[in-house]
Amino acid sequence: MRLGVLDVGSNTVHLLVVDAHPGARPLPAHSHKAELRLAQLLDEDGAIGPEGVDRLITVVHEALQAAEDKGVEDLLPFATSAVREARNADDVLARVRDETGVELTVLSGAEEARLTFLAVRRWFGWSAGKLLVLDIGGGSLEIAYGIDEEPDAAVSLPLGAGRLTAARLPGDPPDPDDVRALRRHVRTEIARTVGEFSRFGAPDHVVATSKTFRQLARIAGAARSAEGLYVQRELKRASLEAWVPRLAAMTAAERAELPGVSEGRANQLLAGALVAEAAMDLFHVESLEICPWALREGVILRRLDHMDQG
């Protein structure tokens, strides 16, 4: 069957269309995305303003049309941290439902971490052993660890690249004092969770997902996306540590000139790099591998599993 996943994230609204059936690898058929940056549209009270909601509804309508055009049989719509943590989340969800007919499922941070972990486990298989999975989104950082398909530990922290940029890095280029303050904040938040994972022992394989990690790996020398899904891509902590001060000295326009960095994500790449560097350091990770599957694929795989059981 042809499935569609509608992901209302903190940075983008992304429709992924796949051809899928239980027991088979989902095959991507179409991708439709719009930069919305909901995490940066929150007002002082933490609510998504009327303009932001209007834009969200417009983008959902466009995604629905794309899904219809591509013959999607079943649409799986969900929202992550930007909607989850908005003060007016219930009103936003009601307007989307009333004006588009789409009932967005709001995933908790722990659910995001678990579904991303499932996708990574399926991609690498059982031979990867104990996995530590890191995922930096626009609104949150997810960390998960385990040896099965369900992680033994999974947490979500409010350390998304878009959120941190909007709240803590106003300058372009950012003020060095702001960068140092953000570095301290990120490390304090992540350090609180390390003990929850370290009691399980060292992972056999450390994996990262998300656009932020892919862009950081690319500027550090990893293969271009055009070279295909199956090319191994790694990010070494030493390379990342060398890049952080360089990114801090650049304007967003200068970062957008780097290989693999999109104009829409350039302004938040430094915040993402600080989070990635802190996580790799505090979890004693020298090198990690980039996985092309993440949350959207996890949602699809969970849906296929339920079909198989039914």
XYZ file of C-alpha atoms in Angstrom:
310
model
C 0.000 0.000 0.000
C 1.021 3.620 -0.392
C 1.433 5.302 3.003
C 1.958 8.957 3.754
C 3.557 10.337 6.904
C 2.802 13.988 7.668
C 5.393 15.260 10.129
C 4.628 18.679 11.642
C 8.040 19.383 13.114
C 9.664 22.363 14.731
C 11.448 23.349 11.508
C 9.479 21.847 8.649
C 6.200 20.242 7.722
C 7.247 17.168 5.768
C 5.079 14.701 3.865
C 6.916 11.460 3.110
C 5.141 9.034 0.776
C 6.318 5.414 0.743
C 5.280 2.165 -0.863
C 5.141 -0.349 1.946
C 3.814 -3.648 3.190
C 4.556 -5.692 6.326
C 7.913 -7.450 6.267
C 9.373 -5.276 3.510
C 11.555 -2.203 3.490
C 9.481 0.974 2.906
C 10.415 2.456 -0.472
C 10.310 6.275 -0.694
C 8.026 7.434 -3.504
C 7.654 11.179 -2.919
C 8.721 13.919 -0.520
C 6.979 17.258 -0.039
C 8.216 19.736 2.545
C 7.755 23.339 3.597
C 9.949 25.376 5.945
C 7.663 26.639 8.708
C 9.944 26.974 11.766
C 7.155 26.732 14.300
C 9.707 26.675 17.119
C 10.625 30.248 16.188
C 7.016 31.469 15.825
C 6.123 31.219 19.509
C 5.163 34.506 21.168
C 6.376 35.680 24.586
C 3.739 33.550 26.312
C 4.842 30.407 24.467
C 1.842 30.309 22.136
C 1.816 29.905 18.357
C 0.379 33.184 17.066
C -2.519 33.507 14.592
C -0.150 34.040 11.663
C 1.753 30.879 12.537
C -1.450 28.847 12.799
C -2.676 30.236 9.464
C 0.608 29.243 7.814
C 0.437 25.794 9.373
C -3.093 25.246 8.035
C -2.048 26.392 4.558
C 0.918 24.020 4.551
C -1.211 21.091 5.784
C -3.708 21.766 2.958
C -0.819 21.691 0.453
C 0.483 18.429 1.914
C -2.993 16.871 1.713
C -3.215 17.823 -1.947
C 0.207 16.310 -2.600
C -0.844 13.115 -0.781
C -4.010 12.896 -2.894
C -2.056 13.515 -6.092
C 0.336 10.676 -5.234
C -2.437 8.198 -4.414
C -1.819 7.877 -0.690
C -4.200 5.317 0.871
C -3.442 5.964 4.510
C -2.079 9.180 6.042
C -0.273 9.145 9.401
C -0.197 12.752 10.664
C 1.752 13.700 13.772
C 3.303 16.720 15.489
C 6.394 17.019 17.666
C 7.831 19.445 20.203
C 6.826 22.845 18.746
C 3.115 21.974 18.850
C 3.452 19.741 21.927
C 4.896 22.547 24.039
C 2.911 25.475 22.664
C 0.706 27.033 25.351
C -2.251 26.986 22.946
C -1.613 23.475 21.590
C -5.229 22.360 22.036
C -6.537 25.374 20.100
C -3.996 24.855 17.323
C -4.896 21.165 16.990
C -8.618 22.003 16.944
C -8.183 24.599 14.187
C -6.119 22.217 12.091
C -8.759 19.506 12.544
C -11.691 21.820 11.801
C -10.130 23.479 8.744
C -8.261 20.568 7.154
C -9.865 17.419 8.579
C -6.450 16.260 9.778
C -6.281 14.934 13.339
C -2.656 15.472 14.363
C -1.317 12.961 16.869
C 1.008 14.773 19.248
C 3.977 12.569 20.075
C 5.612 12.873 23.462
C 9.363 13.364 23.569
C 9.842 9.825 24.813
C 7.703 8.484 21.941
C 9.848 10.431 19.464
C 12.966 8.866 20.952
C 11.472 5.349 20.904
C 10.218 5.560 17.314
C 13.523 6.972 16.076
C 15.308 4.166 17.913
C 13.077 1.589 16.204
C 13.976 3.010 12.786
C 17.697 2.946 13.567
C 17.513 -0.605 14.900
C 15.734 -1.810 11.751
C 18.284 -0.018 9.552
C 21.381 -1.477 11.233
C 19.914 -4.790 12.401
C 20.637 -6.958 15.413
C 24.349 -7.235 14.632
C 24.799 -3.598 15.702
C 24.408 -4.712 19.327
C 23.715 -2.105 21.972
C 22.768 1.163 20.277
C 23.037 4.732 21.525
C 20.923 6.978 19.285
C 21.087 10.801 19.192
C 18.615 12.981 17.292
C 18.727 16.804 17.239
C 15.495 18.338 15.980
C 14.344 21.909 15.772
C 12.722 21.827 19.202
C 14.316 18.966 21.123
C 17.177 16.505 21.509
C 16.235 12.837 21.772
C 18.553 10.222 23.271
C 17.796 6.502 23.347
C 19.762 3.381 24.277
C 19.072 -0.327 24.065
C 19.748 -3.763 22.654
C 16.205 -4.589 21.491
C 13.726 -2.735 19.272
C 12.317 -0.977 22.325
C 15.032 1.107 24.053
C 15.985 0.526 27.689
C 16.202 4.293 28.221
C 14.788 7.183 26.202
C 14.709 10.889 27.021
C 13.811 14.121 25.279
C 15.457 17.419 26.235
C 14.418 20.958 25.159
C 17.678 21.398 23.255
C 16.531 21.677 19.649
C 18.670 23.745 17.298
C 15.853 26.094 16.281
C 14.590 26.630 19.810
C 18.065 27.418 21.184
C 18.936 29.747 18.326
C 15.753 31.771 18.725
C 16.045 32.002 22.508
C 19.777 32.302 23.101
C 21.726 33.303 19.976
C 20.201 36.563 18.678
C 23.316 37.965 16.988
C 24.632 37.293 13.496
C 27.362 36.333 14.063
C 26.446 35.561 17.664
C 28.085 37.324 20.582
C 30.891 35.143 22.042
C 29.397 35.564 25.534
C 26.073 34.194 24.265
C 27.858 31.231 22.700
C 29.671 30.445 25.959
C 26.453 30.779 27.949
C 24.631 28.440 25.563
C 27.490 25.937 25.729
C 27.220 25.874 29.544
C 23.430 25.535 29.431
C 23.497 22.648 26.945
C 26.143 20.723 28.855
C 24.326 21.143 32.160
C 21.077 19.813 30.670
C 22.699 16.801 28.989
C 24.896 15.955 31.994
C 21.777 15.437 34.124
C 20.773 12.479 31.940
C 24.110 10.725 31.491
C 23.741 8.577 34.609
C 20.421 7.221 33.357
C 22.260 5.702 30.385
C 25.688 4.854 31.791
C 24.252 2.206 34.134
C 23.564 0.058 31.042
C 27.214 -0.002 30.018
C 29.007 1.248 26.911
C 27.122 1.011 23.599
C 28.444 -1.143 20.773
C 27.416 1.400 18.138
C 26.586 5.113 18.351
C 24.238 6.501 15.723
C 22.871 9.953 14.942
C 19.881 10.954 12.849
C 18.429 14.315 11.734
C 19.282 17.077 9.311
C 21.534 18.793 11.858
C 23.812 15.777 12.253
C 23.821 15.140 8.504
C 24.924 18.713 7.814
C 27.618 18.586 10.499
C 28.939 15.314 9.061
C 28.907 16.794 5.564
C 30.949 19.893 6.461
C 33.365 17.594 8.305
C 33.952 15.639 5.089
C 31.212 12.983 4.843
C 29.828 11.937 1.458
C 27.201 14.084 -0.264
C 23.567 12.954 -0.103
C 23.677 12.484 -3.894
C 26.009 9.534 -3.387
C 23.112 7.515 -1.979
C 21.635 6.128 1.235
C 24.024 3.223 1.582
C 27.300 5.138 1.738
C 28.633 5.067 5.293
C 28.790 8.555 6.810
C 30.566 9.280 10.060
C 31.116 12.288 12.289
C 34.214 12.323 14.484
C 34.236 14.357 17.672
C 37.686 15.784 16.886
C 36.387 17.157 13.559
C 33.292 18.623 15.207
C 35.347 20.288 17.943
C 37.482 21.937 15.273
C 34.406 23.229 13.448
C 32.518 24.717 16.404
C 34.676 27.867 16.793
C 34.669 28.355 13.031
C 30.867 28.184 12.908
C 30.653 30.598 15.869
C 32.675 33.199 13.946
C 30.523 32.975 10.803
C 27.343 34.770 9.831
C 24.354 32.680 8.776
C 25.029 33.688 5.154
C 28.596 32.399 5.420
C 27.429 29.097 6.932
C 24.972 28.701 4.049
C 27.972 28.603 1.692
C 29.326 25.480 3.390
C 28.833 22.137 1.615
C 25.496 20.536 2.389
C 24.165 23.420 4.515
C 20.796 24.782 3.420
C 20.002 28.469 3.684
C 16.987 27.721 5.886
C 19.066 25.802 8.447
C 22.261 27.867 8.374
C 21.278 30.182 11.217
C 20.720 27.284 13.637
C 23.718 25.147 12.691
C 25.911 26.555 15.476
C 23.380 25.711 18.187
C 23.056 22.229 16.718
C 26.841 21.848 16.681
C 27.084 22.853 20.355
C 24.460 20.242 21.269
C 26.147 17.552 19.158
C 29.581 18.343 20.597
C 28.267 18.282 24.169
C 26.438 14.981 23.683
C 29.453 13.298 22.089
C 31.764 14.592 24.814
C 29.562 13.770 27.811
C 28.735 10.298 26.488
C 32.409 9.682 25.600
C 31.699 9.209 21.897
C 34.721 9.562 19.619
C 32.848 8.802 16.397
C 29.261 8.146 15.380
C 27.526 6.942 12.241
C 24.750 8.812 10.463
C 21.546 6.826 9.868
C 19.294 7.864 6.958
C 16.184 6.595 8.756
C 14.672 8.514 11.666
C 11.318 9.426 13.216
C 9.173 9.351 10.057
C 10.423 5.888 9.151
C 9.828 4.782 12.750
C 6.189 5.885 12.502
C 5.811 3.929 9.243
C 7.454 0.806 10.668
C 5.238 0.872 13.767
C 2.158 1.183 11.529
C 3.279 -1.772 9.407
C 3.941 -3.833 12.518
C 0.362 -3.203 13.695
C -0.986 -4.171 10.247
C 0.986 -7.402 10.392
C -0.347 -8.224 13.833
C -3.908 -7.408 12.767
